[in-house]
Short mmCIF file of C-alpha atoms and ligand atoms in Angstrom, two decimals:
data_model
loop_
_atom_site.label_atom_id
_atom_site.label_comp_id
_atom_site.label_asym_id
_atom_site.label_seq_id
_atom_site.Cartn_x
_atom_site.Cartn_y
_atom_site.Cartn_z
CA UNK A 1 -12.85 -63.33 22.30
CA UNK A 2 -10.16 -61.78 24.45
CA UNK A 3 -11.22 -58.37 25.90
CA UNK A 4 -7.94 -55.95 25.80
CA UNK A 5 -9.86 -52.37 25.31
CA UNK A 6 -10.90 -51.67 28.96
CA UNK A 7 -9.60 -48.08 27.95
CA UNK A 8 -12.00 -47.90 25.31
CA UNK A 9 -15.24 -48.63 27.39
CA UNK A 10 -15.69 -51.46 29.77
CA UNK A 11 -18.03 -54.39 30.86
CA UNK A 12 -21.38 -53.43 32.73
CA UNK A 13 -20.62 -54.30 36.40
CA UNK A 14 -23.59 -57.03 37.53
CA UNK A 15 -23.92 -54.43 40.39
CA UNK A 16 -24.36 -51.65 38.27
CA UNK A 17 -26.36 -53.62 35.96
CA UNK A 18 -28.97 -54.31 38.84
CA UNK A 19 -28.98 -50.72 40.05
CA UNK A 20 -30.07 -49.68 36.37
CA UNK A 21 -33.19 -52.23 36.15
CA UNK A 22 -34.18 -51.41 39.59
CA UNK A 23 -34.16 -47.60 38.82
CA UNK A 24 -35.66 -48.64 35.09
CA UNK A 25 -38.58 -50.60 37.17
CA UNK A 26 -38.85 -48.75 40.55
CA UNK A 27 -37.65 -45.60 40.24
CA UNK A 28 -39.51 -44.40 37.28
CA UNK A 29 -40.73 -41.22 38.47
CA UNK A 30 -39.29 -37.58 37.22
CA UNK A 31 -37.15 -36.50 40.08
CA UNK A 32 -38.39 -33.10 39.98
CA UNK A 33 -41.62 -34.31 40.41
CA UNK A 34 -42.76 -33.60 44.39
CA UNK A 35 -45.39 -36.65 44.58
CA UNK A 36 -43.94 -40.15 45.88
CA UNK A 37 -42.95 -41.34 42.92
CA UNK A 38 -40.89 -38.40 42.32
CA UNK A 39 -38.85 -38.35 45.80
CA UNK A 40 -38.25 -41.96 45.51
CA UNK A 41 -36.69 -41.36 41.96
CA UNK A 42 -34.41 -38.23 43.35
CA UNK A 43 -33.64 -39.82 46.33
CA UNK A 44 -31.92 -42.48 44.32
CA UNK A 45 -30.16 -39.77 42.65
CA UNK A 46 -29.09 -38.40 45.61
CA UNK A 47 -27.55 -41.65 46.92
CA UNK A 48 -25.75 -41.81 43.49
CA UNK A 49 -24.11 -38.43 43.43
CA UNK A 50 -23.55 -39.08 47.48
CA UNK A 51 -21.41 -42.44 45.93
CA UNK A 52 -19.63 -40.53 43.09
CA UNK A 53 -18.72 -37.40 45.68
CA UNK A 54 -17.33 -40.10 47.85
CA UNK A 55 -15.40 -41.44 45.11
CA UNK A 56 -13.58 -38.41 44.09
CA UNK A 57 -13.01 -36.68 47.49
CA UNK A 58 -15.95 -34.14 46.33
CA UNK A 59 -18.87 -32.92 48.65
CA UNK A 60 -22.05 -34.18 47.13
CA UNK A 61 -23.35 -30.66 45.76
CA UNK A 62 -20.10 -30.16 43.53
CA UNK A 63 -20.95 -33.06 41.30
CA UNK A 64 -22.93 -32.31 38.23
CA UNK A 65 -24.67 -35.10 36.56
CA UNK A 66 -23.93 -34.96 32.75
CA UNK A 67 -24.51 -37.38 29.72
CA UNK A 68 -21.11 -38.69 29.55
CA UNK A 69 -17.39 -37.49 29.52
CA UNK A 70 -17.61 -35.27 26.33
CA UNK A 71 -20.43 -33.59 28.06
CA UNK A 72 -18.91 -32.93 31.20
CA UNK A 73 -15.52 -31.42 29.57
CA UNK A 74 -17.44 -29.06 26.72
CA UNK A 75 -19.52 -27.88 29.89
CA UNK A 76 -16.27 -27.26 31.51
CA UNK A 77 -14.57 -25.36 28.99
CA UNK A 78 -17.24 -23.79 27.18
CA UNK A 79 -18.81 -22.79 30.44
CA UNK A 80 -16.02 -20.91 31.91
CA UNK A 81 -14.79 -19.18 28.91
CA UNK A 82 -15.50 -15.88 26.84
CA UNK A 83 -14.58 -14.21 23.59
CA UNK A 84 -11.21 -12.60 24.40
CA UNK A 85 -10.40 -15.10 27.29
CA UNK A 86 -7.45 -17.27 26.99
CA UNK A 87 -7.14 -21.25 27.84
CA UNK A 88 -4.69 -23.46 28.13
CA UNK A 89 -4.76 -27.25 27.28
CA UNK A 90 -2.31 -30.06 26.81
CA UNK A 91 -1.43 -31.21 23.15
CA UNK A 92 -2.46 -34.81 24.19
CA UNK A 93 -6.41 -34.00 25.64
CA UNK A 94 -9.19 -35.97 24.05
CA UNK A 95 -10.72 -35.25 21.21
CA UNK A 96 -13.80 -33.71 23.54
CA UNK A 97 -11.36 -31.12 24.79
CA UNK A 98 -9.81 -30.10 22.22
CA UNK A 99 -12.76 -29.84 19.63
CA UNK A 100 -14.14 -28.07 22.41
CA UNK A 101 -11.27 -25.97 22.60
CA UNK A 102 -11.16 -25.50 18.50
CA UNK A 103 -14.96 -24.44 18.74
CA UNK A 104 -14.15 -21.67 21.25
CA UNK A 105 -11.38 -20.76 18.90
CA UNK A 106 -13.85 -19.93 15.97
CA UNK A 107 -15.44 -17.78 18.11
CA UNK A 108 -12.67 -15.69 19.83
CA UNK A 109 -10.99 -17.49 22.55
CA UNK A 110 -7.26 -17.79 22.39
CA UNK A 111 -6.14 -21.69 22.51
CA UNK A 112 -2.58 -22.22 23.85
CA UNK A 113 -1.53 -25.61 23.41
CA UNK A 114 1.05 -27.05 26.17
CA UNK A 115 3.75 -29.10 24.79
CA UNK A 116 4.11 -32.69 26.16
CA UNK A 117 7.38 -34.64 26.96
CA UNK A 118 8.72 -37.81 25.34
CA UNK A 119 7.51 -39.01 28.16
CA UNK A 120 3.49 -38.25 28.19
CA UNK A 121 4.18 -36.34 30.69
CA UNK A 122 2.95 -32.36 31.09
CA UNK A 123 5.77 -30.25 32.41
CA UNK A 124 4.03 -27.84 35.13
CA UNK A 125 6.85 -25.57 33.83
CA UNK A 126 5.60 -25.63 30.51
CA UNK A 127 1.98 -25.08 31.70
CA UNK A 128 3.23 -22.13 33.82
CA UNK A 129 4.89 -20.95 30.58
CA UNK A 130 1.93 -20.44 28.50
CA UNK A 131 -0.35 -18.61 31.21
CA UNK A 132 -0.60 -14.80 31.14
CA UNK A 133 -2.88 -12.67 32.38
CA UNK A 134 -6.17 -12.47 29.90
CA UNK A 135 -5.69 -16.60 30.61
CA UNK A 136 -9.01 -17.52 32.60
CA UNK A 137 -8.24 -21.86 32.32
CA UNK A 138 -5.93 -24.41 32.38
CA UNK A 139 -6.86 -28.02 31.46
CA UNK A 140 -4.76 -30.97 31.85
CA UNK A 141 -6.12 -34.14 31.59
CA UNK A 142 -5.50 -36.59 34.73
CA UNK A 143 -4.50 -39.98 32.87
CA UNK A 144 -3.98 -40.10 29.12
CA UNK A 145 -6.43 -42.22 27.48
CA UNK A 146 -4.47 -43.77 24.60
CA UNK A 147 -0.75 -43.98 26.81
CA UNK A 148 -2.40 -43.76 30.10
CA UNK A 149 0.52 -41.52 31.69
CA UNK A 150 -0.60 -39.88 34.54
CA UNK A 151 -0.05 -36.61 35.38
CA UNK A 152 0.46 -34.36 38.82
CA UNK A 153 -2.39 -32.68 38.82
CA UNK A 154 -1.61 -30.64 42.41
CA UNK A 155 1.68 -29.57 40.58
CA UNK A 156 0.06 -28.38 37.53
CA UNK A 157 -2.33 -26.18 39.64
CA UNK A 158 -0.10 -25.22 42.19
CA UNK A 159 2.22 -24.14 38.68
CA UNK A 160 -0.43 -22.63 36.77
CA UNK A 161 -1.57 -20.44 40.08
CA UNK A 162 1.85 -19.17 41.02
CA UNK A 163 1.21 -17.17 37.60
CA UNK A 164 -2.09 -16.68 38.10
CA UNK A 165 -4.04 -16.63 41.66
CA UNK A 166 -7.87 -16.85 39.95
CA UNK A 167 -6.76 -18.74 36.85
CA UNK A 168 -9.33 -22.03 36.54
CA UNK A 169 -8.02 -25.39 36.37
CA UNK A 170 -9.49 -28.51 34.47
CA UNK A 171 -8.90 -32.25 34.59
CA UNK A 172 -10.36 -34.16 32.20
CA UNK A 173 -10.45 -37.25 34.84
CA UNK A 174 -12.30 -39.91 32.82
CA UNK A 175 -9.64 -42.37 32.37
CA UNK A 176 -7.97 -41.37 36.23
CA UNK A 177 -11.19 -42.47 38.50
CA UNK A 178 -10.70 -46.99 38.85
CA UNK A 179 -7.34 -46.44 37.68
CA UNK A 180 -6.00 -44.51 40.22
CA UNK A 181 -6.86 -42.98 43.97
CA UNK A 182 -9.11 -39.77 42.72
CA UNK A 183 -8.59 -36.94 45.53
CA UNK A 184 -9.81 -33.58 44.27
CA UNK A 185 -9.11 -31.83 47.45
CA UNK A 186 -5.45 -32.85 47.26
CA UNK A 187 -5.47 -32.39 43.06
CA UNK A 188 -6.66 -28.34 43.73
CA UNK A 189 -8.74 -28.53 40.65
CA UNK A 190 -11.92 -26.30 39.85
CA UNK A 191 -13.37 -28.66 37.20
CA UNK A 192 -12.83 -32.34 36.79
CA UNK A 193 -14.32 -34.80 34.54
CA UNK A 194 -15.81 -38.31 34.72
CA UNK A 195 -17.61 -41.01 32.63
CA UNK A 196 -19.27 -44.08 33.68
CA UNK A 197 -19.03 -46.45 31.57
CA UNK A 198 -14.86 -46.50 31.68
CA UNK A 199 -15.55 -47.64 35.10
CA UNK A 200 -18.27 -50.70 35.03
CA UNK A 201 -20.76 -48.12 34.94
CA UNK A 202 -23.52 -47.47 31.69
CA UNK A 203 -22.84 -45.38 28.76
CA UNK A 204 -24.02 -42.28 28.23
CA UNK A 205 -23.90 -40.95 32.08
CA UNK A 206 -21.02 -38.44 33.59
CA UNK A 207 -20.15 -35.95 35.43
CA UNK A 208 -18.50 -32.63 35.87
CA UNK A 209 -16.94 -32.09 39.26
CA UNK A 210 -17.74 -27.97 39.97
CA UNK A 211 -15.88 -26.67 42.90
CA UNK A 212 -17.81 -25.04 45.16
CA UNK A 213 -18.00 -21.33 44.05
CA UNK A 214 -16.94 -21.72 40.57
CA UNK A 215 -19.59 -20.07 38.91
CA UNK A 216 -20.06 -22.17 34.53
CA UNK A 217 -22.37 -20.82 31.81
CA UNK A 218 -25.03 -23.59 31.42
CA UNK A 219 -24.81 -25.32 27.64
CA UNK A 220 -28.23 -26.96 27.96
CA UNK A 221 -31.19 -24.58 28.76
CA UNK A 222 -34.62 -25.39 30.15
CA UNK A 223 -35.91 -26.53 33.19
CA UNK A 224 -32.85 -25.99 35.59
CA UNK A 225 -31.33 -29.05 36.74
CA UNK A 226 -28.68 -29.89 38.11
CA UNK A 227 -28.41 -26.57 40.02
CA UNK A 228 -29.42 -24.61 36.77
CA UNK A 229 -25.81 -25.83 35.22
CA UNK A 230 -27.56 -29.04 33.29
CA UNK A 231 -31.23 -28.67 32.36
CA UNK A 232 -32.87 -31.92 31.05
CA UNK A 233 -34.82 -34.89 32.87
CA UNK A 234 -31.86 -36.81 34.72
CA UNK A 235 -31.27 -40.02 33.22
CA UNK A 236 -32.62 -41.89 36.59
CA UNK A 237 -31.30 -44.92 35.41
CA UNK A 238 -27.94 -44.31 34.35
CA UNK A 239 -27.14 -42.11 37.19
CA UNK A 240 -27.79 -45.15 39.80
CA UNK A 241 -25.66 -47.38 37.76
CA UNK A 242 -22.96 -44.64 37.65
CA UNK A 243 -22.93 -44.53 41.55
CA UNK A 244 -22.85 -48.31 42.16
CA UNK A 245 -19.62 -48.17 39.69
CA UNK A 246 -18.32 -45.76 41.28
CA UNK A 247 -18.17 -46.77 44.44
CA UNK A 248 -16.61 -50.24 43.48
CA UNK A 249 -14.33 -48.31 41.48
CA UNK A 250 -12.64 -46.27 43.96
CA UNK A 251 -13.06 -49.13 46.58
CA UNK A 252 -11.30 -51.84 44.47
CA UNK A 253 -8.70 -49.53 43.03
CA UNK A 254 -5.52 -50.37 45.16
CA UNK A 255 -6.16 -54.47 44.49
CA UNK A 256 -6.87 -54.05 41.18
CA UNK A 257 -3.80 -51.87 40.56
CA UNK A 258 -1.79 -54.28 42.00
CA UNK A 259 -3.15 -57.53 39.96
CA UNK A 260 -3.05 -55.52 36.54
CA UNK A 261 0.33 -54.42 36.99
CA UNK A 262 2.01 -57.32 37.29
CA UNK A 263 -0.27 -58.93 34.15
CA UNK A 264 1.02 -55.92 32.14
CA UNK A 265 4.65 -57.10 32.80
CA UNK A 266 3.46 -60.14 31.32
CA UNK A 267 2.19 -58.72 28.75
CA UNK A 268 5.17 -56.72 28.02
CA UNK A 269 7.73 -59.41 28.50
CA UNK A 270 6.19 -61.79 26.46
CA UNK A 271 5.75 -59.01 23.46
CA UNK A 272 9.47 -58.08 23.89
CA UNK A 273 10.17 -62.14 23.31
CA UNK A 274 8.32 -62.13 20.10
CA UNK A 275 9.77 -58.63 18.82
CA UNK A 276 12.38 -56.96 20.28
CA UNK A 277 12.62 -53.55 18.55
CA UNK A 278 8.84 -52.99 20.29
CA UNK A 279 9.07 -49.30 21.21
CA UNK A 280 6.81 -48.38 24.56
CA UNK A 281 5.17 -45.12 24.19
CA UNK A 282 5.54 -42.71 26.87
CA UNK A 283 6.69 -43.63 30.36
CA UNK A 284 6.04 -47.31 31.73
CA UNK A 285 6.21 -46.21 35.29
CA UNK A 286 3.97 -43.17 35.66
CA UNK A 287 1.18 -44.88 33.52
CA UNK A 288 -1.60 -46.58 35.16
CA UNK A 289 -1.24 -50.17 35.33
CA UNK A 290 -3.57 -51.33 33.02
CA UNK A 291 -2.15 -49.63 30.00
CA UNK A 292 0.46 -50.73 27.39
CA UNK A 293 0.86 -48.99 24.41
CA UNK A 294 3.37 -49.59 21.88
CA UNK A 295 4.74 -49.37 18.33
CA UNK A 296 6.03 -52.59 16.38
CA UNK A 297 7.89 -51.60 13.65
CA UNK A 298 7.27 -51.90 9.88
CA UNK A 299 3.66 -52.81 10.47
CA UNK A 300 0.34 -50.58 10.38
CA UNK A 301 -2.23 -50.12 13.21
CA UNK A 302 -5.32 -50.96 11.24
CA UNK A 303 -3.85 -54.01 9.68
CA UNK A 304 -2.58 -54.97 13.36
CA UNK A 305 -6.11 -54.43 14.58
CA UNK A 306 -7.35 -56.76 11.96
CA UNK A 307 -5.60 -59.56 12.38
CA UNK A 308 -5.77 -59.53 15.47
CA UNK A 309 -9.55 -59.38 15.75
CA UNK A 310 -9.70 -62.34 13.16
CA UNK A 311 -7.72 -63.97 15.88
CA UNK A 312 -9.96 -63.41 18.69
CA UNK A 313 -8.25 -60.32 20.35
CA UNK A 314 -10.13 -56.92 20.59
CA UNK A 315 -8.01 -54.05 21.48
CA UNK A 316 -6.91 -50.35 19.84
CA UNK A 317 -4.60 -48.60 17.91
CA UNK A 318 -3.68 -44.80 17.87
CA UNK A 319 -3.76 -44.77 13.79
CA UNK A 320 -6.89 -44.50 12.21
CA UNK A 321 -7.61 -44.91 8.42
CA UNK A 322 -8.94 -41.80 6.99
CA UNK A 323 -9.45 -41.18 3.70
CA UNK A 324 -7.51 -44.11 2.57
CA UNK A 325 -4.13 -42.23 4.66
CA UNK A 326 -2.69 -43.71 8.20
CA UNK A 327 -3.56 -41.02 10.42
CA UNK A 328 -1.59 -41.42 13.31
CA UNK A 329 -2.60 -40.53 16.72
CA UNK A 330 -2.17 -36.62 17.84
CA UNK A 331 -1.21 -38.46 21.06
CA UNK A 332 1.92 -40.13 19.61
CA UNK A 333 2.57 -37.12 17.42
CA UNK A 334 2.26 -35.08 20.52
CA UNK A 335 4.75 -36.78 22.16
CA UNK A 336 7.28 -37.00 19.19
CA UNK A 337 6.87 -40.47 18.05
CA UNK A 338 7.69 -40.28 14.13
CA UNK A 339 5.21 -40.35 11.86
CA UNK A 340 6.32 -43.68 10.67
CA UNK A 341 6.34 -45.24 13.57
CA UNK A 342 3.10 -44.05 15.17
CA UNK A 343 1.21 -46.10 12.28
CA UNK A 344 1.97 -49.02 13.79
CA UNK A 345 1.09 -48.38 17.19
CA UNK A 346 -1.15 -50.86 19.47
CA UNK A 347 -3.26 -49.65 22.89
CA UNK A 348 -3.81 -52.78 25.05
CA UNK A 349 -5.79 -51.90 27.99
CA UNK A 350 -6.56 -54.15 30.95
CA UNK A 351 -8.67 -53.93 33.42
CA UNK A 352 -10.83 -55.88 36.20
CA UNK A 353 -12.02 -58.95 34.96
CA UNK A 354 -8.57 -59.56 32.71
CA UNK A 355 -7.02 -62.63 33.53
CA UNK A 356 -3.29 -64.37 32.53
CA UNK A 357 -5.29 -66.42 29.88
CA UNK A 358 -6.72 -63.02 28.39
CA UNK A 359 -2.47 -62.32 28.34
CA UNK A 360 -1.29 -65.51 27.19
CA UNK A 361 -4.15 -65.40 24.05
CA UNK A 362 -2.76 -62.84 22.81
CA UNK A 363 0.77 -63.39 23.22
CA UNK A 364 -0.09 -66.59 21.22
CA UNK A 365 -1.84 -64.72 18.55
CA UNK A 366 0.95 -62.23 18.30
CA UNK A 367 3.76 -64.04 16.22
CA UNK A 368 1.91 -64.91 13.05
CA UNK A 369 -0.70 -60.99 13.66
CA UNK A 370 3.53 -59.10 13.48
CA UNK A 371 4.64 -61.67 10.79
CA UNK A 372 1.71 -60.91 8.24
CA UNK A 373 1.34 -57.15 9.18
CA UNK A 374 4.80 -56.61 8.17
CA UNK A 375 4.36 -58.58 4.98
CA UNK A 376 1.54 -56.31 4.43
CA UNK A 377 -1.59 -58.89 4.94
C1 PLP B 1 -9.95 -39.04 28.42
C2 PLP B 1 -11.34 -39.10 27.90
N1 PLP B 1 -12.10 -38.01 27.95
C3 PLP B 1 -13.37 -38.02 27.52
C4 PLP B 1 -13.93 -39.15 26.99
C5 PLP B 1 -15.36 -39.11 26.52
O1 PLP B 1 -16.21 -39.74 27.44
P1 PLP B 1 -17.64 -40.27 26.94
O2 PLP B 1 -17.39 -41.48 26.10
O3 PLP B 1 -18.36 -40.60 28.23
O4 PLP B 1 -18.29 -39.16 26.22
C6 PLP B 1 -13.17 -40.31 26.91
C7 PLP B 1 -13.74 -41.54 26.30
O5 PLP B 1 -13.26 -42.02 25.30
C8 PLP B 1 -11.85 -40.30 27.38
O6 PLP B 1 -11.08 -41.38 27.34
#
């Protein structure tokens, strides 16, 4: 099998793998727990959030261990916001933001949507645009996770705050840090969101950058956590594995920029030699490398998918099939993509162990995977 869905999760790093089984063996104690066992297991948590600060230009004590990215942006949002209040997020978030963002909805918050350009990319203008003065956050996400544009996140603050001087701003960061260079205290964001296992790291581990002096309503109650902002035993484990990640992550990111870009162009070129009406979604140059996502004409995502997987490939597509109707991705829709031609739309993500062979597979498998989607099998 050919691994093109780095965007979607990513292989375990052997480092990271190690640092969870040592934790799992060594480090078993609760980290609240004052006996030995107990400071051994929180002083391994300490190193990790010491290795994901580092990471994202943070200070150690602004990094709130969560249970993934979807944790880390409903704390965000849900945390900073009240009945009344009024927020601000892009058309194109993830699902996790803007579910979040419908929840608050149903119970009072005004949702402003910011529109997003043909490009994928979030006019600060626009975001200025939409902030008045009952609006209390802004969230943006860093890197898109289906087109993998990248936005400017110190412009979109430095927009959104010329409105308003105490207005919060969010980054939904989980597809930014490994991608790109991660530097908070440039980006001027309040809140900013991670996951570990789009970086080499496990599932189900995350965190929620929380500038110093932002003040969030806890979602989880109970023993106090996390600085009282994420009660629940920390997941000792995870949390190591996370930090190992992390740190390869950020340290590798130039090289590995570098190496996927120029397999993307590959990629690219060779698609555009099988079918040249391929339409690129979004800008190609203010993307992060690894990302490619396109439309071929006449032909439908799930069938693509399909096909593809029967030919060894695994990667995504923006439509899903639900209830028996092509739903195309928001993303596309978001940024104007026709309806028609967003059902045929492919995400091939690449990442740190793709090679040229992982390229070439695919390019191989590609002819026959276009000629039977568009005859419909
Ligand atoms: C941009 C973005 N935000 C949030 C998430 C959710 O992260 P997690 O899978 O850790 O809950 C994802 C993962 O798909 C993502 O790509």
């Amino acid at each position: 099998m050919v691994y093109l869905d780095y965007a979607a999760t990513t292989p375990v790093l052997p480092e990271a793998a190690e640092a969870v089984l040592r934790a799992m063996e060594k480090d078993f104690g609760n980290p609240s727990s004052v006996h030995a066992y107990g400071r051994a297991a929180r002083n391994s948590v300490e190193d990790s959030r010491d290795a994901v600060a580092a990471a994202v230009g943070a200070s150690p004590s602004e990094i709130i261990f969560t249970g993934g990215g979807t944790e880390a942006d409903n704390l965000a949002l849900k945390g900073s916001v009240r009945p009344g209040d009024h927020v601000v997020v892009s058309a194109f978030e993830h699902d996790a933001v803007l579910e979040a963002a419908g929840g608050l909805e149903r119970q009072g918050v005004e949702i402003t949507l910011a529109p997003v350009g043909s490009d994928g990319i979030v006019d600060p203008a626009a975001v200025a645009a939409a902030v008045r003065p009952s609006t209390v956050l802004v969230s943006v996400m860093a890197v898109n996770n289906e087109i993998g544009t990248v936005q400017d996140p110190e412009a979109l603050s430095e927009a959104a705050r010329a409105v308003k001087g105490d207005v919060l701003v969010h980054t939904d960061a989980v597809q930014a840090l490994g991608n790109i260079p991660v530097a908070l205290n440039s980006w001027g964001a309040d809140l900013a969101s991670f996951s570990g296992h789009k970086l080499g790291g496990p599932k189900g581990v995350g965190a929620l950058f929380v500038r110093s002096g932002v003040t969030l309503e806890p979602q989880l109650h109970g023993g106090g956590q996390e600085r009282g902002l994420r009660s629940g035993t920390l997941n000792v484990p995870a949390i190591c594995g996370f930090g190992v990640a992390a740190e390869i992550a950020a340290k590798e990111v130039y090289e590995k920029a570098e190496r996927l870009a120029e397999l993307r162009a590959r990629l690219l070129d060779g698609i555009r030699s099988v079918t040249s009406d391929v339409v690129v979604n979004g800008s190609l140059e203010r993307r992060i490398p690894g990302n490619l996502n396109v439309c071929l004409p006449g032909t439908d995502g799930e069938t693509l998918l399909m096909l593809l997987d029967a030919s060894g490939v695994a990667c995504s597509s923006g439509s899903a099939c639900a209830s028996g109707a092509l739903d195309p991705s928001h993303v596309l829709l978001a940024i104007g993509v026709p309806r028609a031609l967003a059902a045929g739309s492919l995400r091939l993500s690449l990442g740190r162990g793709s090679s040229r062979d992982d390229v070439d597979a695919f390019l191989q498998a590609l002819p026959e995977v276009i000629e039977r989607a568009r005859r419909g099998a």
